[in-house]
mmCIF file of C-alpha atoms and ligand atoms in Angstrom:
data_model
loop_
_atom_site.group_PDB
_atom_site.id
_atom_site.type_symbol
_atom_site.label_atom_id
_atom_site.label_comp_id
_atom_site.label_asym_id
_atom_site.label_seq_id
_atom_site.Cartn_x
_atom_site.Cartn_y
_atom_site.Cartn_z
ATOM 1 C CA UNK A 1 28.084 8.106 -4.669
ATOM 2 C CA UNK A 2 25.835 6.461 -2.916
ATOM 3 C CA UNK A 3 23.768 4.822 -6.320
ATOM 4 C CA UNK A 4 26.820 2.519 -6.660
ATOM 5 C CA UNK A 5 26.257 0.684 -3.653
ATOM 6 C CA UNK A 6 23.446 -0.817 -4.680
ATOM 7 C CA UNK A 7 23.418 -4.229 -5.833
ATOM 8 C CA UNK A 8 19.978 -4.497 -7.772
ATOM 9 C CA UNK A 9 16.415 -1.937 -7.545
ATOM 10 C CA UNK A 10 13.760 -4.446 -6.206
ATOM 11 C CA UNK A 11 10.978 -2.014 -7.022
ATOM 12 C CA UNK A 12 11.380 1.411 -9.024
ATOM 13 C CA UNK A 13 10.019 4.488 -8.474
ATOM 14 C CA UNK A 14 7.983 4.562 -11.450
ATOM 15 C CA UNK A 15 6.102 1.524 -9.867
ATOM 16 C CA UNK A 16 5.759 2.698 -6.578
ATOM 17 C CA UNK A 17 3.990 5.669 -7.946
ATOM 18 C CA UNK A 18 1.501 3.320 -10.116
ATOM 19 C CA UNK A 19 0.752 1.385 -7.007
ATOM 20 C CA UNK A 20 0.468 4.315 -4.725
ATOM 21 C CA UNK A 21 -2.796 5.567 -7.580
ATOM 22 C CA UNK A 22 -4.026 2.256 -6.746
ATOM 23 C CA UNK A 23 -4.025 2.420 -3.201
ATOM 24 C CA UNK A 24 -4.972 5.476 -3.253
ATOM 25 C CA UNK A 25 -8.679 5.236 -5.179
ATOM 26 C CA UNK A 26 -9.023 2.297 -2.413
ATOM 27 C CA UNK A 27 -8.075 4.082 0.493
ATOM 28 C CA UNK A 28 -10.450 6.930 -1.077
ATOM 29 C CA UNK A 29 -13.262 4.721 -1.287
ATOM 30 C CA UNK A 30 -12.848 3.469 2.167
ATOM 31 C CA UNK A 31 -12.431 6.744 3.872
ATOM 32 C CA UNK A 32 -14.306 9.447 1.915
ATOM 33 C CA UNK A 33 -16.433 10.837 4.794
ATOM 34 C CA UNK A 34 -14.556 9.682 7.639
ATOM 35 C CA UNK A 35 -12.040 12.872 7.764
ATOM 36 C CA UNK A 36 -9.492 10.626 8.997
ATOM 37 C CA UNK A 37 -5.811 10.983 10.628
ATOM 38 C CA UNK A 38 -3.043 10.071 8.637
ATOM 39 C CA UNK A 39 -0.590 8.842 11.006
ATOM 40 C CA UNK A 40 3.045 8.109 9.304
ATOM 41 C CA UNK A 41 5.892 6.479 10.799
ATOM 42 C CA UNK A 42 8.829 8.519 11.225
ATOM 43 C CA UNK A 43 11.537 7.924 9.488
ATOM 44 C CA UNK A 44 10.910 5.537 7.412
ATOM 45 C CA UNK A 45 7.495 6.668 6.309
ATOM 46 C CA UNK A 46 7.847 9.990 5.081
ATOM 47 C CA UNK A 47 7.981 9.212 1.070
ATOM 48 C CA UNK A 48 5.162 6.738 0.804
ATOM 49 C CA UNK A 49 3.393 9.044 3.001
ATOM 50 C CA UNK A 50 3.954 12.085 0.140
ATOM 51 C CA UNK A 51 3.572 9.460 -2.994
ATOM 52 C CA UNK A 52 0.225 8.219 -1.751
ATOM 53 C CA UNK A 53 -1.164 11.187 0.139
ATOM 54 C CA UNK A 54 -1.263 13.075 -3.057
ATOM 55 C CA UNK A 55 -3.897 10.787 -4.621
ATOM 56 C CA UNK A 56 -6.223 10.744 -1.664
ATOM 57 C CA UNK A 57 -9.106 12.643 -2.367
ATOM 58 C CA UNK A 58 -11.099 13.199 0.891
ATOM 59 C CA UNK A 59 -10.783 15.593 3.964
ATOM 60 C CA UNK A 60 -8.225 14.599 6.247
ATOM 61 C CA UNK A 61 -5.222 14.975 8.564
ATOM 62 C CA UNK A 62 -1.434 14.542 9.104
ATOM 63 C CA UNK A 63 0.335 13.499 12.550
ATOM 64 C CA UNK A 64 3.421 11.794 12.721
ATOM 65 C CA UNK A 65 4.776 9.413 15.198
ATOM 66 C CA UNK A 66 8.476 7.790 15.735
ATOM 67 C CA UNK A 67 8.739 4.372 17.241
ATOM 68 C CA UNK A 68 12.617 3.283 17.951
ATOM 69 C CA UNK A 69 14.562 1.878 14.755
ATOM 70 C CA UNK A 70 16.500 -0.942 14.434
ATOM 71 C CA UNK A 71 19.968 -0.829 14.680
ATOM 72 C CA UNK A 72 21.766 -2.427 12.153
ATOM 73 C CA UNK A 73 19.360 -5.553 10.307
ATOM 74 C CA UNK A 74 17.871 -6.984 12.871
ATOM 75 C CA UNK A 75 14.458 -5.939 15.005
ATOM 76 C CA UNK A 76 15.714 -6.078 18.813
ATOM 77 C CA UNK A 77 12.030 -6.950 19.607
ATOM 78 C CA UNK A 78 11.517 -3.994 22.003
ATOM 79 C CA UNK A 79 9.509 -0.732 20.726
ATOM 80 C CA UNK A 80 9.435 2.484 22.294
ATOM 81 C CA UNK A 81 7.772 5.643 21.434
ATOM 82 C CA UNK A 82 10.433 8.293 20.582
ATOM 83 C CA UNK A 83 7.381 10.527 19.735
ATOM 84 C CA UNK A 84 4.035 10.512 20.339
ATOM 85 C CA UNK A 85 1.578 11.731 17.796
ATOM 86 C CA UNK A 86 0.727 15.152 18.684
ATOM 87 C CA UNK A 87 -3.653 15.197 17.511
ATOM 88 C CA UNK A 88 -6.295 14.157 19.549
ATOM 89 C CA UNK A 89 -7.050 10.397 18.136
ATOM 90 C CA UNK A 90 -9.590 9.763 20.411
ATOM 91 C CA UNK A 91 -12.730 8.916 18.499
ATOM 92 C CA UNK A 92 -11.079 9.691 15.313
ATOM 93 C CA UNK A 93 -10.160 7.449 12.327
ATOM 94 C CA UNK A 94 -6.805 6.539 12.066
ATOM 95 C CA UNK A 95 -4.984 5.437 9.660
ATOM 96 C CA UNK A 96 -1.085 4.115 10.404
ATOM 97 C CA UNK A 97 1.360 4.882 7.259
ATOM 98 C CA UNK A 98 4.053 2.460 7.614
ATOM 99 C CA UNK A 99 7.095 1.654 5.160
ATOM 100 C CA UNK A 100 7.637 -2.184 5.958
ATOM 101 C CA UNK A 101 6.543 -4.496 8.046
ATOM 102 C CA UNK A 102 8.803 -7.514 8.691
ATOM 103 C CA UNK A 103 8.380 -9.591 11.727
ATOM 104 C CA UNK A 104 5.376 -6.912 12.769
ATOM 105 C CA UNK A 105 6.603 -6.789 15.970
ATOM 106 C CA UNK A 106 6.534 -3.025 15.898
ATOM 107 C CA UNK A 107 3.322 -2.556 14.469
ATOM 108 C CA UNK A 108 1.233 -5.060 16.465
ATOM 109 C CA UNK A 109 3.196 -3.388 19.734
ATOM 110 C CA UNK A 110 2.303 0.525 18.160
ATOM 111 C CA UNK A 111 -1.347 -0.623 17.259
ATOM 112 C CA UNK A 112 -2.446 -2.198 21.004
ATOM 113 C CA UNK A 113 -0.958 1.011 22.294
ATOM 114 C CA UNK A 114 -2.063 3.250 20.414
ATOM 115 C CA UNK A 115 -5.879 1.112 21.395
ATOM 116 C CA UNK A 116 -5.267 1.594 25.208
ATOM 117 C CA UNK A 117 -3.668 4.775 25.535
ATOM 118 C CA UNK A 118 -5.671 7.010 22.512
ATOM 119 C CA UNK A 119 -8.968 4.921 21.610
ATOM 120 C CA UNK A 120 -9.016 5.898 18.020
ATOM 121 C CA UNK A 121 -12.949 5.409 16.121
ATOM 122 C CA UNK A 122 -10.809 2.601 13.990
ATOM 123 C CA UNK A 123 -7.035 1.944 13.319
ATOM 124 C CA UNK A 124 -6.002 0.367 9.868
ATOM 125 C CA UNK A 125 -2.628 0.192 8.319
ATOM 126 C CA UNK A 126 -1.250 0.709 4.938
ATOM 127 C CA UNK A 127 2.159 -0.473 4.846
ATOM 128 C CA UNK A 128 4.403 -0.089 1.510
ATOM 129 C CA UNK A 129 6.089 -3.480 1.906
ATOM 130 C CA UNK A 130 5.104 -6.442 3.552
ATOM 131 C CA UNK A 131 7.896 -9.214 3.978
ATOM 132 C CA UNK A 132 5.544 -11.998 4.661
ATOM 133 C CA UNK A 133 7.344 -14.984 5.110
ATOM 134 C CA UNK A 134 9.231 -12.950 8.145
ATOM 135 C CA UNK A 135 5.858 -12.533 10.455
ATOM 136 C CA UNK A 136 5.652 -13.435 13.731
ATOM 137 C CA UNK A 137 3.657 -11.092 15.558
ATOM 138 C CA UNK A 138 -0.006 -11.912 14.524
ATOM 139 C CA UNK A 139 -0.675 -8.599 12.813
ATOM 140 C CA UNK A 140 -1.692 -8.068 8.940
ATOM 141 C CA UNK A 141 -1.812 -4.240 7.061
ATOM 142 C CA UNK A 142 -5.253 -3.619 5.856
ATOM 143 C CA UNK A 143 -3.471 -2.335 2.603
ATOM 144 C CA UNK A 144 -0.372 -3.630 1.197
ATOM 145 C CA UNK A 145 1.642 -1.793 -1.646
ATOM 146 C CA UNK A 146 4.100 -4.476 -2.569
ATOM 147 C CA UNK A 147 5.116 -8.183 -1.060
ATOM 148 C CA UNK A 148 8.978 -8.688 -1.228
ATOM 149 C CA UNK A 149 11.086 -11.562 -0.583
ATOM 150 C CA UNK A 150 13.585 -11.689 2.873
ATOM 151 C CA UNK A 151 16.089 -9.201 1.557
ATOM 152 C CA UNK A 152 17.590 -6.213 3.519
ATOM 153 C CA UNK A 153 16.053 -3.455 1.842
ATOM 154 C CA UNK A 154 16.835 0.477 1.292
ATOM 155 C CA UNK A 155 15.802 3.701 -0.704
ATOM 156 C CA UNK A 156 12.355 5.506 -0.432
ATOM 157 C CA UNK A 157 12.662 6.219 3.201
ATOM 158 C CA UNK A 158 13.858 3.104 4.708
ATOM 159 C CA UNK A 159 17.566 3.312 5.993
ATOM 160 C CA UNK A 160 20.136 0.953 6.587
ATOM 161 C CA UNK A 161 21.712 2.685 9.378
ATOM 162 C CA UNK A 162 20.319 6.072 8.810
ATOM 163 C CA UNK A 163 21.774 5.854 5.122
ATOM 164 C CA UNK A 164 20.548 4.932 1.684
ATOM 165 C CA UNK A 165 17.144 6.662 2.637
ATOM 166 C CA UNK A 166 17.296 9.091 -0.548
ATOM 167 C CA UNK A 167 17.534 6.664 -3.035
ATOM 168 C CA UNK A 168 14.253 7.063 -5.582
ATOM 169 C CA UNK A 169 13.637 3.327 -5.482
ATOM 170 C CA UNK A 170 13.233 0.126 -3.237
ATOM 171 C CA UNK A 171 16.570 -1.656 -3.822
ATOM 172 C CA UNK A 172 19.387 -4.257 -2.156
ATOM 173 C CA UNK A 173 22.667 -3.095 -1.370
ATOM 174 C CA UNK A 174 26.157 -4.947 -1.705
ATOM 175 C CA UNK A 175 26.880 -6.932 0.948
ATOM 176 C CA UNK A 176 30.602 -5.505 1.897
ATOM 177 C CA UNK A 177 28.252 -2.316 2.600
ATOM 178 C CA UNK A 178 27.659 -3.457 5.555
ATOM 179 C CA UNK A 179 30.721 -3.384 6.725
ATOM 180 C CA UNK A 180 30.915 -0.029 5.893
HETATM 181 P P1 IMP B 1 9.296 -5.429 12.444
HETATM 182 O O1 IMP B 1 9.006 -4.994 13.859
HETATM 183 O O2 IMP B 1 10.210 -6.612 12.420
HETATM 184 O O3 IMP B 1 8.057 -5.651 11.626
HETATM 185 O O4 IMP B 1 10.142 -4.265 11.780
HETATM 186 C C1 IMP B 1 9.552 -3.155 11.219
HETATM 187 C C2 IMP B 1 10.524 -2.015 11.097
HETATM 188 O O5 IMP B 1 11.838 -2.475 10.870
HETATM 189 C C3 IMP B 1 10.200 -1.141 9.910
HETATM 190 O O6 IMP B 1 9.357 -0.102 10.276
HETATM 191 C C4 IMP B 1 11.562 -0.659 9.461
HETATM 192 O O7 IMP B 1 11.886 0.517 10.151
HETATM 193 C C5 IMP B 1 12.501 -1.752 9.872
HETATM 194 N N1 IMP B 1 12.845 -2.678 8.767
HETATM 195 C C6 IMP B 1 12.435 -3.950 8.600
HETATM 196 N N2 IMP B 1 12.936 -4.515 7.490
HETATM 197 C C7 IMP B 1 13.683 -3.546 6.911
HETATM 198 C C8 IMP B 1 14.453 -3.500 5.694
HETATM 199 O O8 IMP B 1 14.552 -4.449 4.886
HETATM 200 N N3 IMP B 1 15.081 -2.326 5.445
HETATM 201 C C9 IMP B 1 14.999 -1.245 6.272
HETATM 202 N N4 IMP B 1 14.289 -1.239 7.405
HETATM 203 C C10 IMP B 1 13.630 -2.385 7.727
HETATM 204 MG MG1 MG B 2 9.746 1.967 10.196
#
């Protein structure tokens, strides 16, 4: 069982989905006639991408894209595109769906590419969680679900070595699971 390793829930599912209707009516507001691109981060993404894309109520459009993960707990600092988004973003409105941003590292590398190389109409990010007092990279989501403290986090999509991404909630697992 993979429900015992975990050592407290930082944020249940129950909340997610309250703050994801809150986002959502924002995100709404913001992008009603703007037929947008939703573009979600692979893995990590793909629940808060589900949770809050069934409250948006305007035209729009999935891609998905996969920068490289982090192996282990710490960000190595170098991003690479495992897979590029598939649409046309040129000209379009894009908006990034990202799970966490930490030192934002990834996200400020993904965004000036994705500027360059696509030249999206505008490029905003929603990220689920923001650990704030971890930023570096001078980067800030346009839309923030939740800000949580410096703990190693799991469940809803985000992995701790490709596991613990099932879990229905944000939560902390035991430290000798890292050993694991
Ligand atoms: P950054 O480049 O340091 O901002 O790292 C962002 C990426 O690192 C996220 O997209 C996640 O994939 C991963 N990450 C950062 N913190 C955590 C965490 O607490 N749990 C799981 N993945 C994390
Ligand atoms: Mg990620």
């Amino acid at each position: 069982m993979i429900s015992t390793d975990i050592k407290k829930i930082l944020i249940s599912e129950k909340q997610i989905e309250e703050r994801c209707k809150e986002l959502a009516k924002i995100i709404t507001d913001e992008y009603q006639d703007k037929n947008p691109i939703l573009l979600s981060l692979l893995k990590g993404s793909v629940y808060f991408t589900t949770y809050l894309t069934k409250y948006l109520d305007f035209p729009l459009e999935f891609d998905f894209m996969k920068p490289s993960s982090y192996v282990g707990t710490k960000s190595s600092g170098n991003v690479e595109i495992k897979m590029a988004p598939l649409s046309e973003l040129k000209n379009r409105h894009v908006l990034i769906i990202e799970d966490i941003i930490d030192s934002g590292t990834t996200l400020k590398k993904i965004k000036e590419m994705l500027i360059k190389d696509y030249k999206p109409a505008s490029l905003k990010i929603v990220a689920l969680l923001d650990k704030k007092e971890m930023r570096t990279a001078d980067i800030e989501p346009d839309y923030t679900g939740f800000v949580i403290p410096n703990e190693f986090v799991v469940g809803f999509g985000l992995d701790f070595n490709e596991q613990y991404r099932n879990l229905p909630y944000i939560g902390v697992i035991k430290e000798e699971c890292y050993q694991k």
